[in-house]
XYZ file of C-alpha atoms in Angstrom:
373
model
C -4.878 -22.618 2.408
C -3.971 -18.927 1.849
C -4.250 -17.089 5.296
C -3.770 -13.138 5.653
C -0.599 -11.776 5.777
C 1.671 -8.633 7.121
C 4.981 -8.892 5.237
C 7.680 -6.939 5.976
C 10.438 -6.448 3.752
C 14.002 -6.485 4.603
C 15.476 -4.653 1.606
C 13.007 -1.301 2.195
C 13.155 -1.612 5.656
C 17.145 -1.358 5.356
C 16.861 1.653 3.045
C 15.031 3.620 5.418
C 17.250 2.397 8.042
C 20.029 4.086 6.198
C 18.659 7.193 5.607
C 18.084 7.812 9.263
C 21.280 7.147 10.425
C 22.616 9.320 7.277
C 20.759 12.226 8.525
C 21.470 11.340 12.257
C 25.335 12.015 11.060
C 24.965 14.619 9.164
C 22.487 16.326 11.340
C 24.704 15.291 14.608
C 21.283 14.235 16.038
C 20.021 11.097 17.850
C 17.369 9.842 15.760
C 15.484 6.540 17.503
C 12.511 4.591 17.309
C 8.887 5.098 18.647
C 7.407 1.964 19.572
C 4.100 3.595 19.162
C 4.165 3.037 15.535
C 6.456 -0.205 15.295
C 7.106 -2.609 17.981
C 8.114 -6.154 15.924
C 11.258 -7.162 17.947
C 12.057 -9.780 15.453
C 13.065 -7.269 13.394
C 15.622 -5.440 16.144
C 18.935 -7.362 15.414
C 18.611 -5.091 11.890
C 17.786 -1.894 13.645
C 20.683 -2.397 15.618
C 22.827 -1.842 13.014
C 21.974 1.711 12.187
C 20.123 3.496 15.874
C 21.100 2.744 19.495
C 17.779 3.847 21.315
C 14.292 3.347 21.286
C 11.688 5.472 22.796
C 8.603 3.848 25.002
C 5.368 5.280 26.529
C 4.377 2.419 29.148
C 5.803 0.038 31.255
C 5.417 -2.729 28.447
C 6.887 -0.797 25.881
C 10.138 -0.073 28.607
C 10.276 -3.679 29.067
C 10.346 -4.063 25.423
C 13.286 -2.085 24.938
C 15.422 -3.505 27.652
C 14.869 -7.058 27.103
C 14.199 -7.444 23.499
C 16.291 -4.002 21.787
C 18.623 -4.436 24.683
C 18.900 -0.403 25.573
C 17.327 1.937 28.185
C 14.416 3.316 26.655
C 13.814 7.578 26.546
C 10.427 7.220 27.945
C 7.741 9.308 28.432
C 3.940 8.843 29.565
C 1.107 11.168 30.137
C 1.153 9.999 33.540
C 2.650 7.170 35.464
C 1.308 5.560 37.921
C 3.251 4.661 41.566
C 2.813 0.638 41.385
C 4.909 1.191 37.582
C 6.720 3.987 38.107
C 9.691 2.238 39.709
C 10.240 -0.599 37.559
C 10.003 2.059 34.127
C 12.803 3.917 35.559
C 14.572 0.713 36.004
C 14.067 -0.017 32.212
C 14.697 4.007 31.262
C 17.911 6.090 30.275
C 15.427 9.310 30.085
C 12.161 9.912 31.356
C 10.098 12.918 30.556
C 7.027 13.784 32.852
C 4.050 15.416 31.058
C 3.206 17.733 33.935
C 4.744 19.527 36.999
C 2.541 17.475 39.188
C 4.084 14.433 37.936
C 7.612 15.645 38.584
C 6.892 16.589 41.925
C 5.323 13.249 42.947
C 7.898 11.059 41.307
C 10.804 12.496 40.358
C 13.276 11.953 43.642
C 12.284 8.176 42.831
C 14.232 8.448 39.433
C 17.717 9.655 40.499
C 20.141 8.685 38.202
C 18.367 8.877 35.354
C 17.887 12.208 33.217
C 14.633 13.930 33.736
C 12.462 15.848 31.176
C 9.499 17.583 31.085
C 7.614 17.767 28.015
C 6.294 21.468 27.234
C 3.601 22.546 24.757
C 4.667 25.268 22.386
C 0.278 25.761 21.599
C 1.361 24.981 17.595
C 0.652 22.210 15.330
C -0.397 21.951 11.518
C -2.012 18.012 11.678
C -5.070 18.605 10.661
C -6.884 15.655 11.845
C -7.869 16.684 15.398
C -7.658 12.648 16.677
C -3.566 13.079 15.971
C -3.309 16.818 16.894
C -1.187 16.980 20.738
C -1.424 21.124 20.534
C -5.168 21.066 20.255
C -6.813 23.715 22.436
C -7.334 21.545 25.789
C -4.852 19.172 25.015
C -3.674 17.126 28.146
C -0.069 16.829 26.806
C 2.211 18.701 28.479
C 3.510 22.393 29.981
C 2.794 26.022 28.147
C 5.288 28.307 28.801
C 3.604 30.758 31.030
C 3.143 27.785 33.520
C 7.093 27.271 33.874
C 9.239 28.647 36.591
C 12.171 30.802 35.500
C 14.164 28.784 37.162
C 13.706 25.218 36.194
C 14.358 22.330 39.350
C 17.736 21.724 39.372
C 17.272 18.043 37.927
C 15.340 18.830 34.677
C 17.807 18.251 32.217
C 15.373 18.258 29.019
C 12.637 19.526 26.986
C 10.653 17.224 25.141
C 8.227 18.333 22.289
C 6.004 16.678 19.777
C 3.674 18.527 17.274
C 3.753 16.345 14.276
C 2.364 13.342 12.511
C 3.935 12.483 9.147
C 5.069 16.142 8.514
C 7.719 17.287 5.903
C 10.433 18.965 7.201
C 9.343 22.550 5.954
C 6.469 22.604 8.797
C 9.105 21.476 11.498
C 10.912 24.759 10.240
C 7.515 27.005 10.975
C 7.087 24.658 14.391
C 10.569 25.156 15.022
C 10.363 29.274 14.884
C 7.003 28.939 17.815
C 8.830 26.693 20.185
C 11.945 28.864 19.926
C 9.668 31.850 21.308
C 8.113 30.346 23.641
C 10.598 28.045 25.396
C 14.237 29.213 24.295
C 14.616 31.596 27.276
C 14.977 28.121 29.451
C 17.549 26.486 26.619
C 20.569 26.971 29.044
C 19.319 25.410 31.772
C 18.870 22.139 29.514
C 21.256 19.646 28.445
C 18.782 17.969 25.325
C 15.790 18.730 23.845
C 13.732 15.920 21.721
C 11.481 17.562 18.783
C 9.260 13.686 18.827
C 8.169 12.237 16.175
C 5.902 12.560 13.095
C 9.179 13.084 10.769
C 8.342 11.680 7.540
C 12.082 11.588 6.903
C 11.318 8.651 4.445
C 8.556 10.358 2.825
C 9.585 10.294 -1.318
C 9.145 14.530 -1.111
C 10.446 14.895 2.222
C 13.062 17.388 2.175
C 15.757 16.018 3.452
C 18.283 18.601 3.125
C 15.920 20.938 4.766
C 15.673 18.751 7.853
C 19.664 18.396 8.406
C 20.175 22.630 7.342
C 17.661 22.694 10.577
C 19.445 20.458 12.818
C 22.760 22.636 11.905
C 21.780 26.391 11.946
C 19.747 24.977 15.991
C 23.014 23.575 16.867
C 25.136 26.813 15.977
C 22.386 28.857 18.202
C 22.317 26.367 21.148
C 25.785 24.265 20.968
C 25.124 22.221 24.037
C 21.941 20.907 23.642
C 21.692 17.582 22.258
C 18.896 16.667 19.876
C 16.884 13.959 20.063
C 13.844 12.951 17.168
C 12.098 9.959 17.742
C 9.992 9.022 14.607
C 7.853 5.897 14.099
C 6.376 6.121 10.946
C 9.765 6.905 9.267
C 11.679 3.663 10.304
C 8.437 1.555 8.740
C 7.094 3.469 5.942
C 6.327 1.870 2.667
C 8.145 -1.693 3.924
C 5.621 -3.961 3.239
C 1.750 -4.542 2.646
C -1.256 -6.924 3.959
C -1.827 -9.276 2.068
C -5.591 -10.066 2.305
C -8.343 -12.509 0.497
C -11.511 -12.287 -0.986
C -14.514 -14.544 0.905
C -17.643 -13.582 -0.726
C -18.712 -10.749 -2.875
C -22.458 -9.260 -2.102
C -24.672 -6.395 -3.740
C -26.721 -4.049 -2.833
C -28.771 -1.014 -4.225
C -25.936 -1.685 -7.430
C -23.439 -1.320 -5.015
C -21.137 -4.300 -4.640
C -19.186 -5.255 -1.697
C -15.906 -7.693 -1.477
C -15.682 -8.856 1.805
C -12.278 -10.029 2.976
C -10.955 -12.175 5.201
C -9.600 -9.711 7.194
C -10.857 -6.237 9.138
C -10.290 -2.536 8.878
C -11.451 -1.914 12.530
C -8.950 -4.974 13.762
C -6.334 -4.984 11.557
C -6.696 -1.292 9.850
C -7.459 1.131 12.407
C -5.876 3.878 11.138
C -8.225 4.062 7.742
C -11.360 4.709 10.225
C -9.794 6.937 13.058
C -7.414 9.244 10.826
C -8.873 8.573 8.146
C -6.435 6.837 6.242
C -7.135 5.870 2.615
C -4.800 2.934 1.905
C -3.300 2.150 -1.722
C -4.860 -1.215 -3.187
C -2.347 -2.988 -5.473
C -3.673 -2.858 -8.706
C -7.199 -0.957 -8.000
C -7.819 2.779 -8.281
C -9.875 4.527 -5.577
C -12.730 6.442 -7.410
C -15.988 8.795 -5.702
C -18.308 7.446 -4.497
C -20.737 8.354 -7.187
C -18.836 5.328 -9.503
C -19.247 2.868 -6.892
C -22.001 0.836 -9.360
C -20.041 0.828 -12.374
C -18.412 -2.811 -13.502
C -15.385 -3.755 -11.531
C -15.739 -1.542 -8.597
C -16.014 -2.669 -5.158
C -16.394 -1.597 -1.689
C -13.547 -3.464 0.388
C -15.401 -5.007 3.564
C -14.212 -6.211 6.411
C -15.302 -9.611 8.381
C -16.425 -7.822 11.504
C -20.013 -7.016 12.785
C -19.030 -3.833 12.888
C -21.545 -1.981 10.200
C -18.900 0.799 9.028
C -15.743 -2.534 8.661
C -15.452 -0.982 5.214
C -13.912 1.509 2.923
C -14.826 2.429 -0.850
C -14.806 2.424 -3.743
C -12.481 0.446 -5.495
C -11.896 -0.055 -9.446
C -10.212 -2.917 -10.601
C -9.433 -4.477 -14.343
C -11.073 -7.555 -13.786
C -14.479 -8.933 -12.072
C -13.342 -9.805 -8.069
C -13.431 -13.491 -7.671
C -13.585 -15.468 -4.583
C -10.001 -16.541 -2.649
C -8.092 -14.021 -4.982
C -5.626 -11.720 -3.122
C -6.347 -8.461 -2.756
C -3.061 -6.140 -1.263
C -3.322 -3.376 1.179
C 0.151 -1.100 0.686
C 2.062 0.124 3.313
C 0.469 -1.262 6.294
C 3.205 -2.063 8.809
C 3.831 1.052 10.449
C 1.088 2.185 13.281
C -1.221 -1.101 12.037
C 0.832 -4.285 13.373
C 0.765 -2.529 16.736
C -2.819 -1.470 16.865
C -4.590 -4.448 16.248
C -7.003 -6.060 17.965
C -8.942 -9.115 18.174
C -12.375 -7.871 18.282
C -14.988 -10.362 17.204
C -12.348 -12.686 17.144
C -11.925 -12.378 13.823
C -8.542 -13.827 12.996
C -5.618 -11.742 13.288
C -3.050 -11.871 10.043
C 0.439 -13.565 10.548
C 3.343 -11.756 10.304
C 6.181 -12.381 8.122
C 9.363 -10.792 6.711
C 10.623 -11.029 3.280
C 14.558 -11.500 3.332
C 16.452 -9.939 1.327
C 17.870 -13.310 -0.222
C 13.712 -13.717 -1.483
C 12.952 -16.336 1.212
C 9.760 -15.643 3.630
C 10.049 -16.006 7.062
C 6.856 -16.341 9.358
C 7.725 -14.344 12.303
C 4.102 -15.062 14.377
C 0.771 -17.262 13.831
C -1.936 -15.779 15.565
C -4.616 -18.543 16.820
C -7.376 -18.921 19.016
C -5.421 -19.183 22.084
C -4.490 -15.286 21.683
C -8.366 -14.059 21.392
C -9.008 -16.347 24.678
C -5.464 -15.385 26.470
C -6.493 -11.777 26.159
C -9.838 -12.789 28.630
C -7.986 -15.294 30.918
């Protein structure tokens, strides 16, 4: 019976693994991974081979890197709370507070590991409001005119993120705004970490770009170290979900394949950013098209009313239990799923690089009930 699938794929995760750490050396900057956007620890024996640090934003995710990555994590929360704080710093090589009130209420608790404080340079170019961490209001850390000129004595770092799957030429405009705003406190600092939303892997990143960056900062400020922490990068374009086709249903001329798994459990990102994913072997078309022969909204198996994106044109009338493939859906998705309606979650496999297919996990009904116990 064919089930849905996540498959990741050894041989493109590997080549983006060796990218990074290319740029990492030629950059002579830490590059490590976000667990915000990938978090399968099956997977960490092979990341081990190219990065030595992860980067977590709750106590689970801390855990995660200790015992399963095997590494203090850099970690940084909008706010922790005092019954977690203790054991994150426990699991933590770095750990950046979001606010001054934060520092001051926990940071004599973390002695011996280096502190941060993550500062807001009031710049960012995503467009998509939902993803955008300099939005006017934003709750994400310190503007410069609320710093001291003298920082406390145990803030070693400055940690600042502005991007989400950004090319390197609008780090090089964000880089010239958090240079003016927070440079005059660079020699207090021993690191600073730019976050994530690198699309180092990108096919039109510019690569060269990125590293000429890293340099020409290094020659101004030659004892800071640098720190990125993409997500996206590490996972991009390494594998797809592999989905099936239940029923197919009309209405008003518009037909609707409904699959056997869900964009608001297993897709999130295609409602909240919106994301519009690449069907294998389908072309997206307006929605004007969306009654012509061989088109199809893609429907999820939730209640949810909007569990559906379109349109779709294929080369062929849909047929019932015939895959239909969802590119690029590891990074972000296998970590923001959920089991609403208990619809059943996919499995997730990897794809060696010898051709074999490993199943990693089976999801069942014991995790939709677990998650209530």
């Amino acid at each position: 019976m064919a089930i849905p699938i996540y498959i990741i794929e050894e041989r493109k995760l590997r080549r983006n693994l060796r990218l990074i750490s290319e740029v990492a050396a030629k950059a002579d900057i830490e590059i490590i991974l976000a667990f915000k956007a990938f978090a399968l620890w099956k997977t960490f024996p092979i990341f081990r081979e190219y990065i030595h640090a992860t980067t977590a934003s709750s106590l689970s995710e801390a855990r995660l890197a200790m015992e399963e990555f095997g590494a203090s994590a850099h970690t940084y929360s909008p706010a922790y709370t005092d019954d977690e704080i203790d054991e994150i710093i426990s699991c933590s090589s770095h750990l950046t507070f979001n606010s001054l009130s934060q520092y001051h209420l926990f940071h004599e608790r973390a002695a011996g590991v280096s502190i941060g404080l993550r500062v807001n340079p009031e710049y960012s170019e995503v467009g998509t409001l939902l993803y955008n961490p300099c939005a006017p209001g934003s709750r994400f850390g310190v503007t410069a005119d609320k710093l001291p000129e003298q920082l406390p004595e145990d803030i070693e770092g400055f940690h600042c993120h502005c991007h989400c799957e950004s090319g390197a030429d609008v780090f090089q405009r964000t880089l010239v705004h958090i240079e003016e705003k927070f440079a005059k406190w660079f020699p207090q600092l021993k690191w600073i970490n730019f976050g994530g939303g690198h699309l180092m892997t990108r096919k039109d990143y510019d690569v060269n770009l990125l590293i000429q960056l890293m340099q020409a900062f290094h020659q101004r400020y030659p004892w800071l170290k640098v720190i990125l922490e993409p997500g996206s990068a590490f996972a991009w374009q390494t594998g797809p979900l592999v989905s099936h086709v239940v029923d197919v249903v009309e209405d008003k001329g518009i037909k609707t394949a409904i699959l056997d798994v869900s964009f608001t459990c297993h897709m999130p990102d295609c409602l909240e950013m919106p994301y519009l994913p690449e069907v294998r072997g389908a072309e997206h078309v307006d929605i004007e098209k969306a009654v012509e022969p061989k088109t199809y909204r893609l429907g999820g198996n939730s209640c949810l009313s909007g569990d559906f994106m379109g349109s779709w044109q294929f080369d062929h009338e849909l047929k019932i239990g015939e895959e239909v493939i969802f590119e690029d859906m590891i990074h972000y998705t296998t970590v923001k799923t959920n089991t609403f309606n208990g619809v059943t979650h996919p499995s997730i496999a990897m794809l060696h690089e010898d051709g074999t297919l490993e199943v990693l996990r089976r999801f069942g009904y014991e995790d939709y009930r677990n998650r209530m116990d």
